[in-house]
XYZ file of N, CA and C in Angstrom:
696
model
N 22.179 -11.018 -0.779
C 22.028 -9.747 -1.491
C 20.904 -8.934 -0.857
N 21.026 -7.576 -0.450
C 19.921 -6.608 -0.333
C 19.322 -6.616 -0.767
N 17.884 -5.939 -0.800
C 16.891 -5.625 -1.771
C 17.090 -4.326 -2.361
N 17.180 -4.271 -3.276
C 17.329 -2.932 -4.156
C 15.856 -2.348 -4.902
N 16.181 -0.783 -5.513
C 15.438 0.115 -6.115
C 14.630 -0.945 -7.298
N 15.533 -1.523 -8.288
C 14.562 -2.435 -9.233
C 14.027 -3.804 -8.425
N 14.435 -4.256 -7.345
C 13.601 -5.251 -6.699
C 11.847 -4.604 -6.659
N 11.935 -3.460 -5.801
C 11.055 -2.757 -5.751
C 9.934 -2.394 -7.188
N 10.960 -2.117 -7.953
C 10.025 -1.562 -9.517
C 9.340 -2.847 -9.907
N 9.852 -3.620 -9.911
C 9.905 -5.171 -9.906
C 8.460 -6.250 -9.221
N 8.314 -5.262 -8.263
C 7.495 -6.208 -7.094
C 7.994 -7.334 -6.392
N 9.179 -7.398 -6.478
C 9.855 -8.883 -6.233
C 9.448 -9.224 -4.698
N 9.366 -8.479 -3.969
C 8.402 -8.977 -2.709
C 7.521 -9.728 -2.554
N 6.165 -8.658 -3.544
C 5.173 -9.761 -4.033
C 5.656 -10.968 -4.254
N 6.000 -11.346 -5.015
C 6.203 -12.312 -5.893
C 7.037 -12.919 -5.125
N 7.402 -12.825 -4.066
C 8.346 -14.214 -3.259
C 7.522 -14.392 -2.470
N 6.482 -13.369 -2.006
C 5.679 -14.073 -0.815
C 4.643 -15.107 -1.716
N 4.340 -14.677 -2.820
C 3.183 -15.845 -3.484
C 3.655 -16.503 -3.630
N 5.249 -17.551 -3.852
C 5.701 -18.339 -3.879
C 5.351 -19.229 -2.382
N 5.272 -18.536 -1.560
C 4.808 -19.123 -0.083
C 3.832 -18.774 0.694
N 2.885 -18.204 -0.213
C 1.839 -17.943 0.112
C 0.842 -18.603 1.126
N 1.252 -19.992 0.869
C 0.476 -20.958 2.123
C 0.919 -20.989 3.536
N 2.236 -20.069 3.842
C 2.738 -19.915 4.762
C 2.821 -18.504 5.763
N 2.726 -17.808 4.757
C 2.435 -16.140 5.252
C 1.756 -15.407 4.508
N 1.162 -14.345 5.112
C 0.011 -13.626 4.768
C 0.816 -12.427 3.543
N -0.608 -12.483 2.741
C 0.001 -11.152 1.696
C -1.416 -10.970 1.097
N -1.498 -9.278 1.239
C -2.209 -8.382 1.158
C -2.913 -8.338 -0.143
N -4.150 -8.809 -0.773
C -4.456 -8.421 -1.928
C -4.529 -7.158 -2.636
N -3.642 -7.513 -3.953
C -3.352 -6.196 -4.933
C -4.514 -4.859 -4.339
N -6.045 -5.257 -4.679
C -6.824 -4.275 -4.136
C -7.149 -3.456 -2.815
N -6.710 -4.198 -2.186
C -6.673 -4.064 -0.465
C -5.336 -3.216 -0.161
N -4.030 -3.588 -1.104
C -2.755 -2.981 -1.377
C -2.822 -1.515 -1.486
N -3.915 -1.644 -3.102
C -4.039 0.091 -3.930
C -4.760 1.224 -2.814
N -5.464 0.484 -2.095
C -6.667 1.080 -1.314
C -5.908 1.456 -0.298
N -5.313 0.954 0.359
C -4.573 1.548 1.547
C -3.604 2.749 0.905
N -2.644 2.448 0.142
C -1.927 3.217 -0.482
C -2.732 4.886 -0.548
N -3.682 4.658 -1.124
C -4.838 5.875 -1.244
C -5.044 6.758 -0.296
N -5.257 5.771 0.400
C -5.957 6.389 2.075
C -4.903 7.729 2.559
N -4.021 6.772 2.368
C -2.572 7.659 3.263
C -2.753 9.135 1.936
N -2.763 8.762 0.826
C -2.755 9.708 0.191
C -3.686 10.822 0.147
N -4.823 10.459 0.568
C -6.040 11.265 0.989
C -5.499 12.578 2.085
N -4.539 11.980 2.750
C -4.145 13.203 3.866
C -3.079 14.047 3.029
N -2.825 13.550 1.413
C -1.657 14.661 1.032
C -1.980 15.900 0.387
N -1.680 16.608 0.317
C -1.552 17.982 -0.731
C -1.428 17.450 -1.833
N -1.784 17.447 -2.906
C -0.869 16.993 -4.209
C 0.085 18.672 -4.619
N -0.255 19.418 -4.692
C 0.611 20.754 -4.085
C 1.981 20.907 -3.116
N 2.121 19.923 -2.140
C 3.328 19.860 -1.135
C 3.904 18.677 -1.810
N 5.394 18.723 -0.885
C 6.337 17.858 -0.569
C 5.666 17.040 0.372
N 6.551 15.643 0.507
C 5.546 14.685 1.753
C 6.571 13.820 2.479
N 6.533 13.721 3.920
C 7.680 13.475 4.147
C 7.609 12.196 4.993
N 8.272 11.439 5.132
C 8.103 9.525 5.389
C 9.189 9.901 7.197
N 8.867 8.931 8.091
C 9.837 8.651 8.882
C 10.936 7.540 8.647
N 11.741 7.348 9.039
C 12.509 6.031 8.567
C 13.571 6.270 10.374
N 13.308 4.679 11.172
C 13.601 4.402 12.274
C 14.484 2.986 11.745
N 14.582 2.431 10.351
C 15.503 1.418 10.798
C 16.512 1.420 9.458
N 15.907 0.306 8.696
C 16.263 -0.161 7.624
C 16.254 1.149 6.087
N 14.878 1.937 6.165
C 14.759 2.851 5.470
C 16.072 3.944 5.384
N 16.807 4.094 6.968
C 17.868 4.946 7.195
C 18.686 4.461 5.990
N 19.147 3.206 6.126
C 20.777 2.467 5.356
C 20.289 2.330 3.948
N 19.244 2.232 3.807
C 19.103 2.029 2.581
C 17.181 1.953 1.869
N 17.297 3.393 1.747
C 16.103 3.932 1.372
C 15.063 3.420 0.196
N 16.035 3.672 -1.099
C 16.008 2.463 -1.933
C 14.315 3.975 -3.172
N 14.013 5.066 -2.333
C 13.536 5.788 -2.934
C 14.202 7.306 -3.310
N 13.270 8.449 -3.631
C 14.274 9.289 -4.209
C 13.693 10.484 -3.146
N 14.302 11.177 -2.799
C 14.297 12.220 -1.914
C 15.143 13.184 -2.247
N 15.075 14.686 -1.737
C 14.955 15.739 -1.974
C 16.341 16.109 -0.394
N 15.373 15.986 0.038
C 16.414 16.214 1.707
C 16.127 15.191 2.592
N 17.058 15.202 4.146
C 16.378 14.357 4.668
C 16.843 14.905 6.059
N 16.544 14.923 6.972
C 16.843 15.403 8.549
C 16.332 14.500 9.595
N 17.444 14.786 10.655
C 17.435 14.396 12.028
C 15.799 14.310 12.439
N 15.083 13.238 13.357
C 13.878 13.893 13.854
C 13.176 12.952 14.468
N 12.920 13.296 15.439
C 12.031 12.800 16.742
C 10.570 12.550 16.939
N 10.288 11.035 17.054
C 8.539 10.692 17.012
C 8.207 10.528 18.367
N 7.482 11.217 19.014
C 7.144 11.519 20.147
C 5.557 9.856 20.448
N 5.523 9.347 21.458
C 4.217 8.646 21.626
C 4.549 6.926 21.314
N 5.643 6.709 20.320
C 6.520 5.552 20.008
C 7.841 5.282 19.715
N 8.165 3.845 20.044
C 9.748 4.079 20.259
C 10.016 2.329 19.209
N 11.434 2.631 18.662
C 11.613 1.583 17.950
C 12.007 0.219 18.874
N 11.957 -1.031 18.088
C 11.742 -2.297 19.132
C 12.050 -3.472 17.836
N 12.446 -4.595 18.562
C 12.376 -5.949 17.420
C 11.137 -6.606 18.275
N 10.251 -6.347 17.442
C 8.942 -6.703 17.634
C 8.029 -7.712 16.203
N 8.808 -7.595 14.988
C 7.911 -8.061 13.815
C 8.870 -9.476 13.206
N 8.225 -10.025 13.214
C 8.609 -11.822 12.809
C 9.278 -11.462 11.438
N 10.097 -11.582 11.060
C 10.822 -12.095 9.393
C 10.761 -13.307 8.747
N 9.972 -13.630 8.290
C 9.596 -14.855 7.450
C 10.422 -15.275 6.254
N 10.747 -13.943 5.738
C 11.148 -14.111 4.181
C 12.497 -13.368 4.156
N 12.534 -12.042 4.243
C 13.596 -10.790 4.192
C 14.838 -11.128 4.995
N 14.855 -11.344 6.688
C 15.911 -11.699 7.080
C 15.359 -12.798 8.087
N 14.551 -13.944 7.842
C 14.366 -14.909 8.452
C 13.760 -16.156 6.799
N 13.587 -16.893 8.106
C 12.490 -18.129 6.546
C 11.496 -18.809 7.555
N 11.018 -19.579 6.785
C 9.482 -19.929 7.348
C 9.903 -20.714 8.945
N 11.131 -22.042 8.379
C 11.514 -22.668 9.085
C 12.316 -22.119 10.652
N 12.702 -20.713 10.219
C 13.784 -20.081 11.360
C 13.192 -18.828 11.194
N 12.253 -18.555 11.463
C 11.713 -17.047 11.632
C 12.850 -15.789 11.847
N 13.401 -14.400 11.556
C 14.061 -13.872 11.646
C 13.172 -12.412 12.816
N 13.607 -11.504 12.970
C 12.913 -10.225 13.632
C 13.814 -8.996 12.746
N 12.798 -7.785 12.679
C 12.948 -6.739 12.196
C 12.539 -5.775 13.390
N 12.782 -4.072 12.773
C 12.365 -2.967 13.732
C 10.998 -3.089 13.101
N 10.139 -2.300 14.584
C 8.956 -1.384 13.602
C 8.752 -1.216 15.125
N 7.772 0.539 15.007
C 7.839 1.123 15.954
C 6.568 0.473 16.696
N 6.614 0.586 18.042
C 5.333 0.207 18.788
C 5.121 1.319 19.642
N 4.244 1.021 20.227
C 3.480 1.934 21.358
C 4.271 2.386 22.225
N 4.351 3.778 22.989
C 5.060 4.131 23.883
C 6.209 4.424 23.830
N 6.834 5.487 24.693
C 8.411 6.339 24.464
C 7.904 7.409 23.093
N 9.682 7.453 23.305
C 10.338 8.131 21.880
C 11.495 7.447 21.004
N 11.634 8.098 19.558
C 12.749 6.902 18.470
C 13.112 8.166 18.285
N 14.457 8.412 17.938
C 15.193 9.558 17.194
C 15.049 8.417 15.831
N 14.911 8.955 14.649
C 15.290 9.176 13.244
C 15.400 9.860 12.628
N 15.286 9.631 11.345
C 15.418 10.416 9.963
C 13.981 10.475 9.344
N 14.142 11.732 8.860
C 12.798 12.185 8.015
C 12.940 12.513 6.789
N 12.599 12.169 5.881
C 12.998 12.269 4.641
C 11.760 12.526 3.408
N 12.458 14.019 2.826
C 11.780 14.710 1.844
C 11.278 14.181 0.255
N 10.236 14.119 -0.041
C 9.963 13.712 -1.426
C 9.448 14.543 -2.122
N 9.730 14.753 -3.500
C 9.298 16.151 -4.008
C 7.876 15.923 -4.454
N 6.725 16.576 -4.210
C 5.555 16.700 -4.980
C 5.537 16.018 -6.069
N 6.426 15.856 -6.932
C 6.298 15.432 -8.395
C 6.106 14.156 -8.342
N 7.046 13.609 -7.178
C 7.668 11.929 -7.191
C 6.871 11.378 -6.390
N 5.990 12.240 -5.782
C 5.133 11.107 -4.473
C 4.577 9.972 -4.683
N 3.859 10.140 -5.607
C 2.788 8.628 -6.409
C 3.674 8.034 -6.604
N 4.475 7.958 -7.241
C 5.940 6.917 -7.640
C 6.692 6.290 -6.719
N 7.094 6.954 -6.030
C 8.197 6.994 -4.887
C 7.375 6.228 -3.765
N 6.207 6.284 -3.328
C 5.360 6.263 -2.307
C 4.965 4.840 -2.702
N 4.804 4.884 -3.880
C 4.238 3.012 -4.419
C 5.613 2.263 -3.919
N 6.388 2.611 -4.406
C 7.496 1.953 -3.973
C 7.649 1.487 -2.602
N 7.927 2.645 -2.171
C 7.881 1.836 -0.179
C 7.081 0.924 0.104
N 5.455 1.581 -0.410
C 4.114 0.712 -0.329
C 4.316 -0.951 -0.501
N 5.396 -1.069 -1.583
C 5.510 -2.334 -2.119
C 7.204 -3.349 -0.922
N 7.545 -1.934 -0.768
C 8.566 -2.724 0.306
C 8.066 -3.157 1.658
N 6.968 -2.199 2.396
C 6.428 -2.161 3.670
C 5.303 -2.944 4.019
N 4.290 -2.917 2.942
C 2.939 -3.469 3.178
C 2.698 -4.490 2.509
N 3.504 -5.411 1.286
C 3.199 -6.549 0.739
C 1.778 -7.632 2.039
N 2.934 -7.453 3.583
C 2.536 -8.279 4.123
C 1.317 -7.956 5.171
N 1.298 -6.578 5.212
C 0.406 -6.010 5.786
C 0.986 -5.575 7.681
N 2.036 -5.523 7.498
C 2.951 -5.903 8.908
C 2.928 -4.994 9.607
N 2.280 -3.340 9.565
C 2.450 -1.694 9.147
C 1.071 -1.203 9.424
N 0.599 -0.533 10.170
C -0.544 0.588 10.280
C 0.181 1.280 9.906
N 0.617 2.201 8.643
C 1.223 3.736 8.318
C 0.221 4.806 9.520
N 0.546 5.773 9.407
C -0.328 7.172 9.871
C 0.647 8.300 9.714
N -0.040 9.388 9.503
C 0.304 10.381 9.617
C 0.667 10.831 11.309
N 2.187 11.072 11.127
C 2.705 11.463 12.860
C 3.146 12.894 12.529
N 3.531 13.278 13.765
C 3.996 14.914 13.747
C 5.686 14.289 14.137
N 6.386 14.753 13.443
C 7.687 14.388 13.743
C 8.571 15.557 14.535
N 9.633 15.982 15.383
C 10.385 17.214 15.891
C 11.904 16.927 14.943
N 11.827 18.355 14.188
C 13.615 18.441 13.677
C 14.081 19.501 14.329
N 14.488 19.661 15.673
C 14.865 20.493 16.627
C 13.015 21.364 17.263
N 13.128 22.757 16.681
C 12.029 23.346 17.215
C 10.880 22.985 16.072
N 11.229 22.481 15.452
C 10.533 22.216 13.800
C 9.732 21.248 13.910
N 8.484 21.652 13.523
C 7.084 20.179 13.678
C 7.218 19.521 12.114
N 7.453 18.773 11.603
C 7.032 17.525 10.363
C 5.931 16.693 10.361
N 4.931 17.166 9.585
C 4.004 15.907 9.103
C 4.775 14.859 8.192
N 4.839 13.643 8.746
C 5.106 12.475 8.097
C 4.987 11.354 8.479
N 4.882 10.465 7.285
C 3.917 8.838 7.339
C 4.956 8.182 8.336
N 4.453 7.554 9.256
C 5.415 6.393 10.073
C 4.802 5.349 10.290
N 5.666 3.876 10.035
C 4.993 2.388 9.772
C 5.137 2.425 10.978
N 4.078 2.205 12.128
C 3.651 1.562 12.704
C 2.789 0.534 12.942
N 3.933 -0.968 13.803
C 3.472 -1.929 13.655
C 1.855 -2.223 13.822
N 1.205 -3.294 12.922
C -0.105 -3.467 13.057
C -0.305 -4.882 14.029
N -0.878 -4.596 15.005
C -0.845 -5.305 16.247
C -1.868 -6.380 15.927
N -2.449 -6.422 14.977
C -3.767 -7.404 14.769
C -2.879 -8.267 13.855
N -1.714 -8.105 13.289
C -0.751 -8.880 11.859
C -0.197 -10.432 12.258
N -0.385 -11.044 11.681
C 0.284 -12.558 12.655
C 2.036 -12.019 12.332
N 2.787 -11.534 12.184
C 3.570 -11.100 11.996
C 4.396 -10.330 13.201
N 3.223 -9.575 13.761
C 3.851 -9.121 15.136
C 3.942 -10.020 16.161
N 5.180 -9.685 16.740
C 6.276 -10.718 18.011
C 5.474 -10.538 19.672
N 5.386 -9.105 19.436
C 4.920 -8.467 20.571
C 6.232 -8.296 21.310
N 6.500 -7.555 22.746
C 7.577 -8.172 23.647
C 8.303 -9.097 23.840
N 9.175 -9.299 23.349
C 10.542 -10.246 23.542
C 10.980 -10.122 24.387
N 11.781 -11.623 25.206
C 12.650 -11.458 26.118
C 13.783 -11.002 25.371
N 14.898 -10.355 25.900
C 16.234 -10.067 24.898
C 17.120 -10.700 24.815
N 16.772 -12.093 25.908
C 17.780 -13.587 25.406
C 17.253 -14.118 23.757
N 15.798 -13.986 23.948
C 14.960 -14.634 22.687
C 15.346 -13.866 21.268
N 15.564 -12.069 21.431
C 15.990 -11.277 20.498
C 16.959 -11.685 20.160
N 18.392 -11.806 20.993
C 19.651 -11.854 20.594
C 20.252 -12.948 19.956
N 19.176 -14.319 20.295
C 19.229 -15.466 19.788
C 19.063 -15.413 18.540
N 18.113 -14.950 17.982
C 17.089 -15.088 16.767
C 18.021 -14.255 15.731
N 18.391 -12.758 16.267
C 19.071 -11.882 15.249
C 20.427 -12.787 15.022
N 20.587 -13.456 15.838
C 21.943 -14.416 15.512
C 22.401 -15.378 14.710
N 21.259 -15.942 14.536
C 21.258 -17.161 13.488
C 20.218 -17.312 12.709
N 19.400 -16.488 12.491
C 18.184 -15.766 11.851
C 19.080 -15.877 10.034
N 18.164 -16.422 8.756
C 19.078 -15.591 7.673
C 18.293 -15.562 6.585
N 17.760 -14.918 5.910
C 16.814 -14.863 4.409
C 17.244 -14.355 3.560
N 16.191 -13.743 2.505
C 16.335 -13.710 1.276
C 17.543 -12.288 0.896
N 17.530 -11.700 2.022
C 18.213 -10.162 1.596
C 19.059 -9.915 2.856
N 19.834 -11.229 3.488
C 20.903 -11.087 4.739
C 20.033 -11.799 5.817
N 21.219 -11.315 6.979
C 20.904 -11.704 8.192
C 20.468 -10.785 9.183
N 20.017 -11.555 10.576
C 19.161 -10.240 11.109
C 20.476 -9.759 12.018
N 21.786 -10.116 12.109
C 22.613 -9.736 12.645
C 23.145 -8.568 11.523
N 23.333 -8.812 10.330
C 23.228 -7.618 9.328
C 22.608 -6.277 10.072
N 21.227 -6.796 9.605
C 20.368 -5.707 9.722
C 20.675 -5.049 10.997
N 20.613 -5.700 12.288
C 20.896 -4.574 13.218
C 22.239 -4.274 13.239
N 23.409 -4.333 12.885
C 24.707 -3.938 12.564
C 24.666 -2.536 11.587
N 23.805 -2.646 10.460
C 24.034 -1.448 9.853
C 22.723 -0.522 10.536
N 22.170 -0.581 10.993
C 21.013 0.153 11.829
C 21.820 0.885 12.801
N 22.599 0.150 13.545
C 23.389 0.959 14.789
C 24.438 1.896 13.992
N 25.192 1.320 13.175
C 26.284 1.953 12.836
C 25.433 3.295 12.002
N 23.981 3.094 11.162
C 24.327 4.615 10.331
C 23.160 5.572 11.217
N 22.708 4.872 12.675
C 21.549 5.858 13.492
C 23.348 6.354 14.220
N 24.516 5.954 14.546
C 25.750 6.397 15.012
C 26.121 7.651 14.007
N 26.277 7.191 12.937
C 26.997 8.161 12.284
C 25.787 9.644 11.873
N 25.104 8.925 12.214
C 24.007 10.507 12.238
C 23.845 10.558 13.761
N 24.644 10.517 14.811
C 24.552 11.225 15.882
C 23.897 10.514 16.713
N 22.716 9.453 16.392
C 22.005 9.295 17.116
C 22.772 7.323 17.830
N 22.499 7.678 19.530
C 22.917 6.721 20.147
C 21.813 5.684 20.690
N 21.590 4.703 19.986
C 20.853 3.629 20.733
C 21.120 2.881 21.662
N 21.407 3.173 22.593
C 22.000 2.053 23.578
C 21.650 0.620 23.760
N 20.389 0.872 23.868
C 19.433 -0.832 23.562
C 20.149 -1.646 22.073
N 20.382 -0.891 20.991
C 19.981 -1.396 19.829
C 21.788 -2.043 20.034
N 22.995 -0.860 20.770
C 24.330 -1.272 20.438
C 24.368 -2.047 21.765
N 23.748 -2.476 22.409
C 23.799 -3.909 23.601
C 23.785 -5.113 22.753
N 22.739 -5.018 22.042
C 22.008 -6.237 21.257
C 23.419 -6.448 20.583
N 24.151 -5.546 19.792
C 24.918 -5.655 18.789
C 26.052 -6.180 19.373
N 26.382 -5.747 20.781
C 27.760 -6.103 21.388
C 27.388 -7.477 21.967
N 26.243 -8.045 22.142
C 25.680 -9.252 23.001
C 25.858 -10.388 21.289
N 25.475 -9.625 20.459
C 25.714 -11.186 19.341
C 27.399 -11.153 18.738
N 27.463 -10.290 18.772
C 29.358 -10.395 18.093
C 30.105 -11.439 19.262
N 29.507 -11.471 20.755
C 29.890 -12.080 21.516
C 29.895 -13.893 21.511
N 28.636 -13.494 21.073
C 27.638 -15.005 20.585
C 28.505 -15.293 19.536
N 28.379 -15.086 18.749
C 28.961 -15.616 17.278
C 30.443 -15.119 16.839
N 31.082 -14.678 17.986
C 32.442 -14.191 17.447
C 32.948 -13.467 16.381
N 32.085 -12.556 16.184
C 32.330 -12.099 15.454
C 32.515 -11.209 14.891
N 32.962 -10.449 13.823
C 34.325 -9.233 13.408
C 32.765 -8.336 13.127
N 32.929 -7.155 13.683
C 32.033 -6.187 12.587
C 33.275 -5.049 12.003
N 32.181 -4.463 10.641
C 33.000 -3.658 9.724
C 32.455 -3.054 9.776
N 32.168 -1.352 10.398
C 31.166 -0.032 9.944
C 30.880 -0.615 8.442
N 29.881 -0.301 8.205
C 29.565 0.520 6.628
C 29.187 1.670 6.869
N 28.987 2.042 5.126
C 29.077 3.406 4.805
C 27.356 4.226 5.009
N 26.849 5.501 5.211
C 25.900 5.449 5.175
C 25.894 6.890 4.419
N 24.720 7.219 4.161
C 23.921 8.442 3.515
C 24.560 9.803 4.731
N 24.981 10.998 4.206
C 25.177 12.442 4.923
C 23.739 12.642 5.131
N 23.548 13.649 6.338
C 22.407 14.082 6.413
C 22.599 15.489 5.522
N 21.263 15.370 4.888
C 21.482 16.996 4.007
C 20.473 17.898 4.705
N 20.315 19.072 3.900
C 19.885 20.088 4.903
C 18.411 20.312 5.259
């Protein structure tokens, strides 16, 4: 099963990593609120505030938004770089996720939150992204054609025992293959990553190698799913 909107209301993150707490790192509640803040320190409480989303956030956001558009992070590029312990790996078979690292460019999605919902909406991610601390957020300048966007993008935290660093892409394709946790597999995850960065236009070539290199591995059938329209 995915993780869903009441997982989130829920904390259910929390609360599976303290179940294994002796095994992977998780962020104290205060250390949690405090970061949360920080990022908020750069907001308007007056504006809209707008998040990047390069993987998982695309297929399934899981917060409430307003609009959301095409858009380009200039300085970093997306990568399977962050260990999955819990989500789509386990302690015993570690899994890999996206998160952006250093260098290049990522086409994504940028997505609008209304002023009203930020504190709300924003805890939420907070509680999907940073339980483990896996994430330097910052404020990036995003491109939606000629259009500049201020918005938060998780970039990986390189000091996290969590980060992989550089993979060989025998070691990637292995891992997303037989990788499986609490909310799917990591062959999942990059299956619906390619298919809904496709149906919004955008072509990963790296990401649909990986995808055509494990269906090979494991024989196996993919099914598009469905994803979110881009609105205006």
């Amino acid at each position: 099963m995915g993780l869903t909107r009441e997982d989130l209301e829920n904390d259910v993150l929390r609360l599976s990593y303290e179940h294994v707490r002796q095994h992977l790192l998780l962020v104290p509640q205060a250390a949690f609120d405090a970061s949360l803040e920080r990022m908020l320190d750069g907001w308007n409480p007056a504006d809209d505030l707008w998040v990047f989303g390069y993987g998982s956030l695309i297929w399934n956001p899981l917060f409430k938004f307003t609009h959301h558009r095409l858009a380009t992070i200039h300085g970093f590029h997306r990568c399977f770089c962050l260990r999955s312990r819990l989500g789509r790996g386990s302690i015993e078979k570690p899994g890999l996720m996206l998160a952006l690292d250093f260098g290049g460019c990522c086409n994504g999605v940028a997505f609008r939150i209304a002023a009203r919902d930020v504190r709300y909406e924003l805890k939420l991610i907070w509680r999907r992204e940073m339980v483990a601390g896996s994430y330097a957020p910052r404020w990036a300048t995003v491109r939606n054609g000629k259009r500049k966007i201020r918005a938060i993008a998780f970039v990986v935290n390189h000091a996290n025992a969590h980060y992989a660093g550089k993979l060989p892409q025998e070691t990637i394709i292995k891992t997303l293959a037989t990788a499986h946790g609490k909310f799917g597999s990591g062959a999942d995850y990059l299956y619906q990553t390619v298919d809904c960065l496709a149906k919004h236009g955008i072509r990963d070539k790296y990401l649909t190698h990986l995808r055509d290199q494990i269906m090979i591995l494991t024989h196996g059938v993919h099914h598009p799913v469905e994803c979110p329209e881009i609105g205006a």
